[in-house]
């Protein structure tokens, strides 16, 4: 059984964590202002969202082809179920957010501009009511996503500092507990 | 499980809490108050009353379709595809200012023309123009203040004079605009109005050189005006009925003129007109062929956000541009979750 996630998953996890938080902050930030930052944040939001969609597709593909380290045996089964369920929801949010955003802009008749001369084709036909639905869904999913991230972070910190059971280091880059028994030359090699 | 150290508990609590606080700050729910698109839409609703399903500004409208026939001259200023000689499909919307979708046309207010011009590659340019070369305010903050100050008193139908006086004492630019619109001729038709870009934009040519520009669409139809002393006698849907009637006799045309700023011309203040001797390039003819009620047209279910620009055109530093984008977006979002009602034109045609 592996004690850590594969390196690609760990790199994607931390890289996407930064980008996703940036994305959520940009999202609520741009709605808070009608100043010059609005236009700047909006033009950042779309390409960042598209990049995150590509990254989550890569990540999910790798995740489904590799094994995750098992949760500690002493964890209650309810906690294990919550952990698994929340991870499924986190993946669902990562996939849903960019797709909702893309579909929402399409339904609203907006060009889905990723850069000065690059746009995506519409994902759904133009439809005012569908726009309203997706626009609401985009906000609600974003807040649910942020709440999930807060829960995920809290659980990760409990594993790291209180339970100290190796769950946190499974996503880390330092010496894992399993490997700490190895000699340094083997780790370096 | 070992007994956790206080520092460990502090870390577990503090990190998510700090993230949540930072998120609340980014969203503007805590910290210094920010003016967002929602607040602008609120101010418009405060001024114009509640009209669910309709645009929060320029609620009364008419959809049209036509073409933009570019003569090729604009290509010297912008590499936007729609300035290369050729015909490009257009749809758009005529409207009058205010939040009431059934307001009477006998008012000395903005007549507006909004357009979408589409390039052969599907690139979209949205334009939202008014029939005055200047705007009453220069900033979104002043816009919100003006909406609040100019709210019609339900008893008199006019803004509270004391509130308005106080506002105008702090906003000479709005006073200047009011003087302008009081004296300026009020077109008696959408067809004979000149429509102005309001804001400055940046045109980028094929060599990458950028110039600040404004533009106007000047009618081929000669100007005839409404008598401002007898506006009460103007039929409720006069402008809208007139436009539909005119188009049954043939297309109506405007010439698009790009005005290039000289050094020192204000590029971020829509309340100040540029001198009339600036270099002007005529780039083509807008031909409108057909008009019809919003519920049967293309114009209702989009927002004419003037920051939706093709490559070759960029935003200026005018603070009204991002504010218009944010406010139109809020208005669009609100009406999209409401049920759109019939337009004034649709109602009079029985077409809803």
Short mmCIF file of C-alpha atoms in Angstrom, two decimals:
data_model
loop_
_atom_site.label_atom_id
_atom_site.label_comp_id
_atom_site.label_asym_id
_atom_site.label_seq_id
_atom_site.Cartn_x
_atom_site.Cartn_y
_atom_site.Cartn_z
CA UNK A 1 0.00 0.00 0.00
CA UNK A 2 1.35 3.48 -0.84
CA UNK A 3 1.84 5.92 2.04
CA UNK A 4 1.69 8.98 -0.18
CA UNK A 5 -0.17 10.12 -3.24
CA UNK A 6 1.83 9.94 -6.51
CA UNK A 7 4.06 12.98 -7.06
CA UNK A 8 1.93 14.24 -9.99
CA UNK A 9 -1.18 14.21 -7.78
CA UNK A 10 0.64 16.05 -4.98
CA UNK A 11 1.95 18.70 -7.37
CA UNK A 12 -1.49 19.11 -8.92
CA UNK A 13 -3.11 19.24 -5.49
CA UNK A 14 -1.01 22.12 -4.18
CA UNK A 15 -0.83 23.99 -7.48
CA UNK A 16 -4.58 23.77 -7.97
CA UNK A 17 -5.19 24.67 -4.30
CA UNK A 18 -3.48 28.01 -4.87
CA UNK A 19 -5.28 28.60 -8.19
CA UNK A 20 -8.70 27.57 -6.87
CA UNK A 21 -8.43 29.86 -3.85
CA UNK A 22 -7.26 32.66 -6.15
CA UNK A 23 -10.23 31.92 -8.41
CA UNK A 24 -12.77 32.04 -5.56
CA UNK A 25 -11.26 35.27 -4.24
CA UNK A 26 -11.27 36.80 -7.73
CA UNK A 27 -14.90 35.70 -8.15
CA UNK A 28 -16.26 37.34 -5.00
CA UNK A 29 -13.83 40.24 -5.38
CA UNK A 30 -15.00 41.22 -8.85
CA UNK A 31 -18.65 41.20 -7.74
CA UNK A 32 -17.78 43.55 -4.88
CA UNK A 33 -16.53 46.35 -7.10
CA UNK A 34 -17.53 48.35 -10.15
CA UNK A 35 -14.09 49.97 -10.22
CA UNK A 36 -11.23 49.33 -12.64
CA UNK A 37 -10.47 46.08 -10.80
CA UNK A 38 -13.77 44.68 -12.08
CA UNK A 39 -12.62 44.56 -15.69
CA UNK A 40 -9.16 43.28 -14.73
CA UNK A 41 -10.49 40.53 -12.45
CA UNK A 42 -13.12 39.47 -14.99
CA UNK A 43 -10.50 39.06 -17.71
CA UNK A 44 -8.41 36.99 -15.28
CA UNK A 45 -11.34 34.86 -14.11
CA UNK A 46 -12.14 33.22 -17.46
CA UNK A 47 -8.67 31.99 -18.55
CA UNK A 48 -7.94 30.88 -14.97
CA UNK A 49 -11.18 28.90 -14.94
CA UNK A 50 -10.34 27.26 -18.26
CA UNK A 51 -6.85 26.37 -16.98
CA UNK A 52 -8.35 24.83 -13.83
CA UNK A 53 -10.73 22.74 -15.93
CA UNK A 54 -7.84 21.30 -17.95
CA UNK A 55 -5.90 20.64 -14.73
CA UNK A 56 -8.79 18.84 -13.02
CA UNK A 57 -9.32 16.59 -16.06
CA UNK A 58 -5.63 15.62 -15.94
CA UNK A 59 -5.79 15.19 -12.18
CA UNK A 60 -8.91 13.05 -12.20
CA UNK A 61 -7.46 10.84 -14.94
CA UNK A 62 -4.31 10.23 -12.88
CA UNK A 63 -6.29 9.86 -9.66
CA UNK A 64 -8.50 7.14 -11.14
CA UNK A 65 -5.48 5.25 -12.47
CA UNK A 66 -3.46 5.33 -9.25
CA UNK A 67 -4.05 4.28 -5.65
CA UNK A 68 -4.62 6.64 -2.78
CA UNK A 69 -2.90 5.80 0.51
CA UNK A 70 -5.37 4.18 2.90
CA UNK A 71 -6.82 6.15 5.79
CA UNK A 72 -5.58 5.10 9.25
CA UNK A 73 -7.20 1.91 10.50
CA UNK A 74 -8.17 3.53 13.81
CA UNK A 75 -10.32 6.15 12.08
CA UNK A 76 -14.04 5.58 12.77
CA UNK A 77 -15.86 4.34 9.70
CA UNK A 78 -18.21 7.34 9.75
CA UNK A 79 -15.21 9.69 9.59
CA UNK A 80 -13.80 7.64 6.72
CA UNK A 81 -17.10 7.93 4.87
CA UNK A 82 -17.17 11.70 5.45
CA UNK A 83 -13.59 11.95 4.19
CA UNK A 84 -14.37 9.97 1.03
CA UNK A 85 -17.63 11.82 0.42
CA UNK A 86 -16.05 15.24 0.85
CA UNK A 87 -13.30 14.34 -1.62
CA UNK A 88 -15.89 13.26 -4.18
CA UNK A 89 -17.68 16.59 -3.63
CA UNK A 90 -14.43 18.54 -3.99
CA UNK A 91 -13.78 16.85 -7.34
CA UNK A 92 -17.40 17.48 -8.35
CA UNK A 93 -17.03 21.19 -7.53
CA UNK A 94 -13.71 21.43 -9.41
CA UNK A 95 -15.34 19.94 -12.52
CA UNK A 96 -18.69 21.72 -12.19
CA UNK A 97 -17.50 25.29 -11.59
CA UNK A 98 -15.75 25.90 -14.93
CA UNK A 99 -18.45 24.02 -16.85
CA UNK A 100 -21.23 26.06 -15.20
CA UNK A 101 -19.27 29.24 -15.91
CA UNK A 102 -18.76 28.35 -19.56
CA UNK A 103 -22.40 27.27 -20.01
CA UNK A 104 -23.63 30.36 -18.15
CA UNK A 105 -21.76 32.76 -20.42
CA UNK A 106 -23.01 30.84 -23.47
CA UNK A 107 -26.62 30.98 -22.28
CA UNK A 108 -26.25 34.71 -21.60
CA UNK A 109 -25.03 35.40 -25.12
CA UNK A 110 -21.59 36.47 -23.91
CA UNK A 111 -18.46 35.66 -25.89
CA UNK A 112 -16.40 33.22 -23.78
CA UNK A 113 -13.20 35.19 -24.19
CA UNK A 114 -10.06 33.64 -22.73
CA UNK A 115 -7.68 36.20 -24.20
CA UNK A 116 -7.61 39.17 -26.56
CA UNK A 117 -8.12 37.01 -29.64
CA UNK A 118 -9.18 33.64 -28.30
CA UNK A 119 -12.72 32.58 -27.41
CA UNK A 120 -14.35 29.24 -26.67
CA UNK A 121 -17.41 28.16 -28.66
CA UNK A 122 -20.73 28.27 -26.79
CA UNK A 123 -21.37 25.21 -24.64
CA UNK A 124 -25.18 25.59 -24.65
CA UNK A 125 -27.60 27.60 -26.81
CA UNK A 126 -28.46 31.17 -25.78
CA UNK A 127 -31.36 31.14 -23.31
CA UNK A 128 -32.21 33.86 -20.78
CA UNK A 129 -33.87 31.59 -18.21
CA UNK A 130 -31.07 29.05 -18.45
CA UNK A 131 -28.61 31.92 -17.92
CA UNK A 132 -30.50 32.92 -14.76
CA UNK A 133 -30.41 29.35 -13.47
CA UNK A 134 -26.72 28.81 -14.23
CA UNK A 135 -25.74 32.24 -12.91
CA UNK A 136 -27.38 31.39 -9.57
CA UNK A 137 -25.82 27.91 -9.62
CA UNK A 138 -22.37 29.42 -10.25
CA UNK A 139 -22.59 31.52 -7.07
CA UNK A 140 -24.15 28.81 -4.90
CA UNK A 141 -21.62 26.20 -6.05
CA UNK A 142 -18.79 28.66 -5.39
CA UNK A 143 -19.89 29.20 -1.78
CA UNK A 144 -20.42 25.47 -1.25
CA UNK A 145 -16.96 24.88 -2.75
CA UNK A 146 -15.37 27.39 -0.39
CA UNK A 147 -17.16 25.80 2.59
CA UNK A 148 -15.85 22.39 1.48
CA UNK A 149 -12.34 23.80 1.23
CA UNK A 150 -12.58 25.21 4.76
CA UNK A 151 -13.74 21.82 6.04
CA UNK A 152 -10.99 20.07 4.05
CA UNK A 153 -8.35 22.41 5.47
CA UNK A 154 -9.63 21.97 9.03
CA UNK A 155 -9.59 18.18 8.69
CA UNK A 156 -6.10 18.29 7.15
CA UNK A 157 -4.80 20.37 10.04
CA UNK A 158 -6.40 18.06 12.61
CA UNK A 159 -4.61 15.15 10.92
CA UNK A 160 -1.35 17.12 10.83
CA UNK A 161 -1.25 18.62 14.31
CA UNK A 162 -3.68 16.72 16.52
CA UNK A 163 -4.02 13.16 15.23
CA UNK A 164 -0.54 13.22 13.65
CA UNK A 165 -1.48 10.05 11.78
CA UNK A 166 0.33 10.54 8.43
CA UNK A 167 -2.79 11.54 6.50
CA UNK A 168 -1.47 15.09 6.00
CA UNK A 169 1.99 13.96 4.93
CA UNK A 170 0.38 11.70 2.32
CA UNK A 171 -0.08 14.92 0.35
CA UNK A 172 3.25 16.40 1.45
CA UNK A 173 6.76 16.55 0.07
CA UNK A 174 8.80 15.97 3.22
CA UNK A 175 9.95 12.58 4.38
CA UNK A 176 6.95 10.40 4.93
CA UNK A 177 6.71 8.37 8.12
CA UNK A 178 7.18 5.15 6.22
CA UNK A 179 10.26 6.44 4.50
CA UNK A 180 11.80 8.02 7.59
CA UNK A 181 13.17 4.60 8.51
CA UNK A 182 15.18 4.55 5.30
CA UNK A 183 18.72 5.82 5.23
CA UNK A 184 19.24 9.29 3.84
CA UNK A 185 21.25 8.01 0.88
CA UNK A 186 18.31 5.91 -0.25
CA UNK A 187 15.93 8.85 0.00
CA UNK A 188 18.32 11.15 -1.82
CA UNK A 189 18.85 8.56 -4.53
CA UNK B 1 -4.50 10.03 20.43
CA UNK B 2 -1.98 12.13 22.32
CA UNK B 3 -3.25 15.11 24.22
CA UNK B 4 -3.03 18.01 21.68
CA UNK B 5 -0.80 20.96 22.48
CA UNK B 6 -2.47 24.40 22.64
CA UNK B 7 -0.32 25.59 19.71
CA UNK B 8 -1.68 22.71 17.60
CA UNK B 9 -5.27 23.59 18.45
CA UNK B 10 -4.56 27.25 17.69
CA UNK B 11 -3.18 26.35 14.25
CA UNK B 12 -6.17 24.14 13.47
CA UNK B 13 -8.61 26.90 14.35
CA UNK B 14 -6.66 29.93 13.13
CA UNK B 15 -5.82 28.87 9.57
CA UNK B 16 -9.39 28.20 8.35
CA UNK B 17 -10.65 31.23 10.30
CA UNK B 18 -8.04 33.49 8.67
CA UNK B 19 -8.98 32.13 5.24
CA UNK B 20 -12.67 32.77 5.89
CA UNK B 21 -11.95 36.34 7.05
CA UNK B 22 -9.78 37.00 3.99
CA UNK B 23 -12.57 35.67 1.77
CA UNK B 24 -15.09 37.96 3.44
CA UNK B 25 -12.73 40.87 2.89
CA UNK B 26 -12.25 39.96 -0.80
CA UNK B 27 -16.04 39.80 -1.18
CA UNK B 28 -16.41 43.24 0.40
CA UNK B 29 -18.64 41.95 3.22
CA UNK B 30 -16.15 43.25 5.80
CA UNK B 31 -13.70 46.11 5.62
CA UNK B 32 -14.01 49.34 3.66
CA UNK B 33 -17.25 49.71 1.73
CA UNK B 34 -16.93 49.17 -2.02
CA UNK B 35 -19.31 50.13 -4.78
CA UNK B 36 -20.24 47.09 -6.85
CA UNK B 37 -22.50 46.44 -9.82
CA UNK B 38 -25.25 45.30 -7.43
CA UNK B 39 -25.23 48.66 -5.62
CA UNK B 40 -25.55 50.49 -8.96
CA UNK B 41 -28.51 48.26 -9.90
CA UNK B 42 -30.01 48.97 -6.44
CA UNK B 43 -29.70 52.72 -7.06
CA UNK B 44 -31.41 52.34 -10.45
CA UNK B 45 -34.24 50.37 -8.81
CA UNK B 46 -34.53 53.02 -6.09
CA UNK B 47 -34.89 55.68 -8.77
CA UNK B 48 -37.02 53.86 -11.31
CA UNK B 49 -39.14 51.66 -9.09
CA UNK B 50 -39.57 47.89 -9.23
CA UNK B 51 -40.15 46.46 -12.71
CA UNK B 52 -39.26 42.76 -12.45
CA UNK B 53 -38.20 41.09 -15.68
CA UNK B 54 -37.03 44.31 -17.35
CA UNK B 55 -33.69 46.07 -17.70
CA UNK B 56 -32.92 48.27 -14.68
CA UNK B 57 -32.04 51.14 -17.00
CA UNK B 58 -33.35 51.89 -20.49
CA UNK B 59 -36.21 49.50 -19.80
CA UNK B 60 -38.35 50.53 -22.77
CA UNK B 61 -36.90 49.13 -25.96
CA UNK B 62 -37.32 47.95 -29.52
CA UNK B 63 -35.21 45.30 -31.28
CA UNK B 64 -33.82 45.78 -34.77
CA UNK B 65 -31.58 44.07 -37.31
CA UNK B 66 -29.40 45.43 -40.08
CA UNK B 67 -25.84 45.51 -41.40
CA UNK B 68 -22.72 47.56 -40.91
CA UNK B 69 -21.16 48.32 -44.29
CA UNK B 70 -17.53 49.18 -43.60
CA UNK B 71 -15.72 51.28 -46.20
CA UNK B 72 -12.29 50.10 -45.08
CA UNK B 73 -11.09 53.48 -43.75
CA UNK B 74 -11.36 52.32 -40.12
CA UNK B 75 -8.62 49.76 -40.72
CA UNK B 76 -6.09 52.60 -40.51
CA UNK B 77 -7.10 53.10 -36.87
CA UNK B 78 -8.03 49.63 -35.61
CA UNK B 79 -7.26 46.11 -36.70
CA UNK B 80 -10.80 45.03 -35.69
CA UNK B 81 -12.10 42.77 -38.48
CA UNK B 82 -15.33 44.76 -38.85
CA UNK B 83 -13.39 47.80 -40.15
CA UNK B 84 -12.17 45.94 -43.22
CA UNK B 85 -14.31 46.83 -46.23
CA UNK B 86 -17.35 44.57 -46.22
CA UNK B 87 -20.80 43.94 -44.74
CA UNK B 88 -21.23 42.70 -41.20
CA UNK B 89 -24.49 41.58 -39.57
CA UNK B 90 -25.91 43.78 -36.84
CA UNK B 91 -28.68 43.53 -34.33
CA UNK B 92 -29.50 46.09 -31.72
CA UNK B 93 -31.94 47.96 -29.59
CA UNK B 94 -33.44 51.43 -29.47
CA UNK B 95 -34.42 52.56 -26.01
CA UNK B 96 -35.34 55.50 -23.84
CA UNK B 97 -33.79 56.19 -20.45
CA UNK B 98 -35.34 55.18 -17.16
CA UNK B 99 -36.48 52.03 -15.39
CA UNK B 100 -40.14 52.14 -16.48
CA UNK B 101 -40.71 49.85 -19.50
CA UNK B 102 -43.99 51.66 -20.28
CA UNK B 103 -42.86 55.25 -19.75
CA UNK B 104 -44.14 57.89 -22.14
CA UNK B 105 -41.88 59.03 -24.97
CA UNK B 106 -42.63 62.68 -24.27
CA UNK B 107 -39.64 63.14 -21.97
CA UNK B 108 -36.39 65.03 -22.46
CA UNK B 109 -34.23 61.98 -21.72
CA UNK B 110 -31.58 59.86 -23.42
CA UNK B 111 -32.58 58.23 -26.67
CA UNK B 112 -30.23 55.30 -27.00
CA UNK B 113 -29.02 52.92 -29.67
CA UNK B 114 -27.24 49.69 -28.76
CA UNK B 115 -25.57 47.43 -31.32
CA UNK B 116 -23.90 44.11 -31.73
CA UNK B 117 -21.66 43.90 -34.79
CA UNK B 118 -20.37 40.42 -35.60
CA UNK B 119 -17.22 39.69 -37.60
CA UNK B 120 -17.06 36.79 -40.09
CA UNK B 121 -15.04 34.84 -37.49
CA UNK B 122 -17.84 35.34 -34.96
CA UNK B 123 -16.06 38.02 -32.95
CA UNK B 124 -18.58 40.22 -31.17
CA UNK B 125 -18.56 43.98 -30.59
CA UNK B 126 -21.26 45.47 -28.37
CA UNK B 127 -21.89 49.21 -28.44
CA UNK B 128 -24.25 51.11 -26.13
CA UNK B 129 -24.72 54.74 -27.16
CA UNK B 130 -26.83 57.75 -26.21
CA UNK B 131 -27.98 60.74 -28.24
CA UNK B 132 -25.86 63.22 -26.25
CA UNK B 133 -22.10 63.56 -26.66
CA UNK B 134 -21.65 63.91 -22.90
CA UNK B 135 -22.81 62.02 -19.82
CA UNK B 136 -24.15 63.62 -16.62
CA UNK B 137 -21.54 62.01 -14.35
CA UNK B 138 -17.90 60.97 -14.58
CA UNK B 139 -17.75 58.23 -11.95
CA UNK B 140 -19.90 55.33 -10.73
CA UNK B 141 -20.06 56.94 -7.27
CA UNK B 142 -21.57 60.10 -8.74
CA UNK B 143 -23.93 57.99 -10.86
CA UNK B 144 -25.32 56.29 -7.75
CA UNK B 145 -25.61 59.62 -5.95
CA UNK B 146 -27.47 61.10 -8.92
CA UNK B 147 -29.88 58.15 -9.09
CA UNK B 148 -30.70 58.65 -5.43
CA UNK B 149 -30.97 62.43 -5.61
CA UNK B 150 -33.11 62.45 -8.74
CA UNK B 151 -35.66 59.90 -7.59
CA UNK B 152 -39.10 61.22 -8.52
CA UNK B 153 -41.23 62.01 -5.48
CA UNK B 154 -44.37 59.85 -5.83
CA UNK B 155 -46.51 62.89 -4.90
CA UNK B 156 -45.10 65.37 -7.43
CA UNK B 157 -43.46 63.09 -10.00
CA UNK B 158 -40.35 65.28 -9.69
CA UNK B 159 -37.15 64.93 -7.67
CA UNK B 160 -37.05 66.57 -4.26
CA UNK B 161 -35.66 70.04 -5.14
CA UNK B 162 -33.68 70.38 -1.90
CA UNK B 163 -31.97 67.00 -2.35
CA UNK B 164 -31.26 67.73 -6.00
CA UNK B 165 -29.89 71.19 -5.20
CA UNK B 166 -27.54 69.72 -2.63
CA UNK B 167 -26.36 67.11 -5.16
CA UNK B 168 -25.82 69.68 -7.92
CA UNK B 169 -23.84 71.94 -5.59
CA UNK B 170 -21.30 69.14 -5.34
CA UNK B 171 -21.52 68.08 -9.01
CA UNK B 172 -21.06 70.98 -11.43
CA UNK B 173 -20.56 68.41 -14.23
CA UNK B 174 -24.18 67.25 -13.79
CA UNK B 175 -25.34 70.87 -13.79
CA UNK B 176 -23.43 71.43 -17.04
CA UNK B 177 -25.07 68.33 -18.52
CA UNK B 178 -28.53 69.53 -17.44
CA UNK B 179 -27.90 72.92 -19.06
CA UNK B 180 -26.76 71.13 -22.20
CA UNK B 181 -29.75 68.81 -22.48
CA UNK B 182 -32.20 71.64 -21.67
CA UNK B 183 -30.87 73.61 -24.64
CA UNK B 184 -30.04 70.77 -27.06
CA UNK B 185 -32.59 69.76 -29.70
CA UNK B 186 -34.58 66.64 -28.80
CA UNK B 187 -34.93 64.40 -31.88
CA UNK B 188 -38.53 63.51 -32.71
CA UNK B 189 -37.44 60.07 -33.96
CA UNK B 190 -34.89 57.38 -33.21
CA UNK B 191 -34.06 57.60 -36.94
CA UNK B 192 -32.72 61.17 -36.91
CA UNK B 193 -30.69 61.12 -33.70
CA UNK B 194 -26.90 61.11 -33.54
CA UNK B 195 -25.64 58.43 -31.18
CA UNK B 196 -22.37 58.84 -29.29
CA UNK B 197 -20.00 56.33 -27.70
CA UNK B 198 -20.15 58.33 -24.42
CA UNK B 199 -16.82 56.89 -23.27
CA UNK B 200 -13.40 56.93 -24.89
CA UNK B 201 -11.90 53.67 -26.14
CA UNK B 202 -8.50 52.61 -27.41
CA UNK B 203 -8.15 51.65 -31.06
CA UNK B 204 -5.11 49.52 -31.82
CA UNK B 205 -3.95 49.41 -35.44
CA UNK B 206 -2.16 46.56 -37.23
CA UNK B 207 1.22 48.05 -36.29
CA UNK B 208 0.23 47.90 -32.62
CA UNK B 209 -0.15 51.64 -32.25
CA UNK B 210 -2.93 52.69 -29.86
CA UNK B 211 -5.05 55.84 -30.12
CA UNK B 212 -7.77 57.19 -27.87
CA UNK B 213 -11.03 57.58 -29.79
CA UNK B 214 -14.70 58.30 -29.39
CA UNK B 215 -17.27 57.68 -32.09
CA UNK B 216 -20.68 58.70 -33.26
CA UNK B 217 -23.35 57.42 -35.64
CA UNK B 218 -24.73 60.37 -37.59
CA UNK B 219 -28.13 59.94 -39.24
CA UNK B 220 -28.76 60.35 -42.94
CA UNK B 221 -32.32 61.26 -41.96
CA UNK B 222 -32.55 65.05 -41.42
CA UNK B 223 -33.07 66.13 -37.82
CA UNK B 224 -36.55 67.23 -36.82
CA UNK B 225 -37.28 67.89 -33.19
CA UNK B 226 -39.91 67.57 -30.50
CA UNK B 227 -41.26 70.79 -29.02
CA UNK B 228 -40.08 70.61 -25.41
CA UNK B 229 -42.92 72.87 -24.32
CA UNK B 230 -45.46 70.35 -25.61
CA UNK B 231 -43.94 67.03 -24.57
CA UNK B 232 -47.14 66.10 -22.71
CA UNK B 233 -48.90 65.92 -26.08
CA UNK B 234 -46.45 63.35 -27.48
CA UNK B 235 -48.17 59.95 -27.82
CA UNK B 236 -46.88 57.42 -25.25
CA UNK B 237 -45.11 55.18 -27.78
CA UNK B 238 -44.38 57.84 -30.38
CA UNK B 239 -40.67 57.06 -30.90
CA UNK B 240 -41.23 53.32 -31.05
CA UNK B 241 -44.25 53.46 -33.38
CA UNK B 242 -42.43 55.99 -35.60
CA UNK B 243 -39.40 53.74 -36.05
CA UNK B 244 -41.43 50.67 -36.96
CA UNK B 245 -43.52 52.74 -39.37
CA UNK B 246 -40.45 54.26 -41.07
CA UNK B 247 -38.88 50.87 -41.68
CA UNK B 248 -41.94 49.71 -43.61
CA UNK B 249 -40.86 52.28 -46.26
CA UNK B 250 -37.23 51.14 -46.42
CA UNK B 251 -34.00 51.00 -44.43
CA UNK B 252 -32.68 53.82 -42.23
CA UNK B 253 -28.97 54.72 -42.26
CA UNK B 254 -26.28 56.28 -40.08
CA UNK B 255 -22.64 57.10 -40.88
CA UNK B 256 -20.13 55.89 -38.33
CA UNK B 257 -17.46 58.47 -37.53
CA UNK B 258 -14.41 57.84 -35.39
CA UNK B 259 -13.01 60.89 -33.60
CA UNK B 260 -9.32 60.68 -32.67
CA UNK B 261 -8.23 62.44 -29.47
CA UNK B 262 -5.56 65.13 -29.56
CA UNK B 263 -2.98 65.17 -26.78
CA UNK B 264 -4.57 66.63 -23.67
CA UNK B 265 -8.15 65.65 -24.51
CA UNK B 266 -9.80 63.99 -21.50
CA UNK B 267 -9.92 60.24 -22.03
CA UNK B 268 -11.36 59.26 -18.68
CA UNK B 269 -14.09 61.86 -18.22
CA UNK B 270 -17.31 61.31 -20.15
CA UNK B 271 -18.78 64.63 -18.94
CA UNK B 272 -16.45 66.66 -21.17
CA UNK B 273 -16.89 66.81 -24.95
CA UNK B 274 -13.84 66.90 -27.20
CA UNK B 275 -13.40 69.95 -29.44
CA UNK B 276 -15.22 69.57 -32.76
CA UNK B 277 -12.09 70.08 -34.91
CA UNK B 278 -10.55 66.73 -34.01
CA UNK B 279 -9.47 64.34 -36.75
CA UNK B 280 -12.49 62.33 -37.84
CA UNK B 281 -12.55 59.17 -39.94
CA UNK B 282 -15.77 57.95 -41.51
CA UNK B 283 -15.65 54.16 -41.34
CA UNK B 284 -18.90 53.04 -42.89
CA UNK B 285 -22.68 53.01 -42.90
CA UNK B 286 -25.05 51.35 -40.46
CA UNK B 287 -28.20 50.24 -42.23
CA UNK B 288 -31.18 49.17 -40.17
CA UNK B 289 -33.68 47.08 -42.08
CA UNK B 290 -36.21 45.72 -39.63
CA UNK B 291 -37.51 46.37 -36.14
CA UNK B 292 -39.84 44.45 -33.88
CA UNK B 293 -40.91 43.88 -30.28
CA UNK B 294 -38.26 42.72 -27.83
CA UNK B 295 -40.04 39.43 -27.07
CA UNK B 296 -39.64 38.43 -30.73
CA UNK B 297 -36.17 39.92 -31.27
CA UNK B 298 -32.54 39.18 -30.57
CA UNK B 299 -31.89 42.20 -28.35
CA UNK B 300 -33.77 41.38 -25.16
CA UNK B 301 -31.78 38.40 -23.92
CA UNK B 302 -28.31 39.92 -24.06
CA UNK B 303 -26.62 42.77 -22.27
CA UNK B 304 -25.13 45.57 -24.38
CA UNK B 305 -22.03 45.70 -22.24
CA UNK B 306 -19.72 48.21 -23.95
CA UNK B 307 -16.65 46.40 -22.65
CA UNK B 308 -17.37 43.45 -24.97
CA UNK B 309 -14.87 44.38 -27.65
CA UNK B 310 -13.17 42.67 -30.59
CA UNK B 311 -9.38 42.43 -30.88
CA UNK B 312 -8.16 45.83 -32.08
CA UNK B 313 -10.33 47.78 -29.63
CA UNK B 314 -9.52 48.18 -25.94
CA UNK B 315 -10.85 49.97 -22.89
CA UNK B 316 -9.79 53.49 -21.96
CA UNK B 317 -9.19 54.51 -18.35
CA UNK B 318 -12.72 55.93 -18.14
CA UNK B 319 -14.06 54.63 -14.78
CA UNK B 320 -17.56 54.47 -16.22
CA UNK B 321 -16.62 51.57 -18.50
CA UNK B 322 -16.03 48.87 -15.86
CA UNK B 323 -18.95 50.33 -13.90
CA UNK B 324 -21.28 49.97 -16.88
CA UNK B 325 -20.08 46.40 -17.35
CA UNK B 326 -20.63 45.51 -13.68
CA UNK B 327 -24.01 47.26 -13.49
CA UNK B 328 -25.36 45.76 -16.74
CA UNK B 329 -24.24 42.37 -15.49
CA UNK B 330 -26.17 42.80 -12.22
CA UNK B 331 -29.25 44.03 -14.05
CA UNK B 332 -29.01 41.09 -16.47
CA UNK B 333 -28.58 38.60 -13.65
CA UNK B 334 -31.62 39.98 -11.82
CA UNK B 335 -33.98 40.04 -14.77
CA UNK B 336 -32.84 36.57 -15.91
CA UNK B 337 -34.28 34.98 -12.77
CA UNK B 338 -37.48 37.00 -13.08
CA UNK B 339 -40.08 36.32 -15.77
CA UNK B 340 -39.66 38.75 -18.65
CA UNK B 341 -42.87 40.65 -19.27
CA UNK B 342 -44.19 42.03 -22.56
CA UNK B 343 -42.52 45.12 -24.01
CA UNK B 344 -44.48 48.31 -24.65
CA UNK B 345 -44.28 47.59 -28.38
CA UNK B 346 -45.26 43.96 -27.93
CA UNK B 347 -48.20 44.97 -25.78
CA UNK B 348 -49.50 47.48 -28.31
CA UNK B 349 -49.13 44.89 -31.09
CA UNK B 350 -50.78 42.21 -28.96
CA UNK B 351 -47.73 40.10 -29.69
CA UNK B 352 -46.94 38.78 -26.24
#
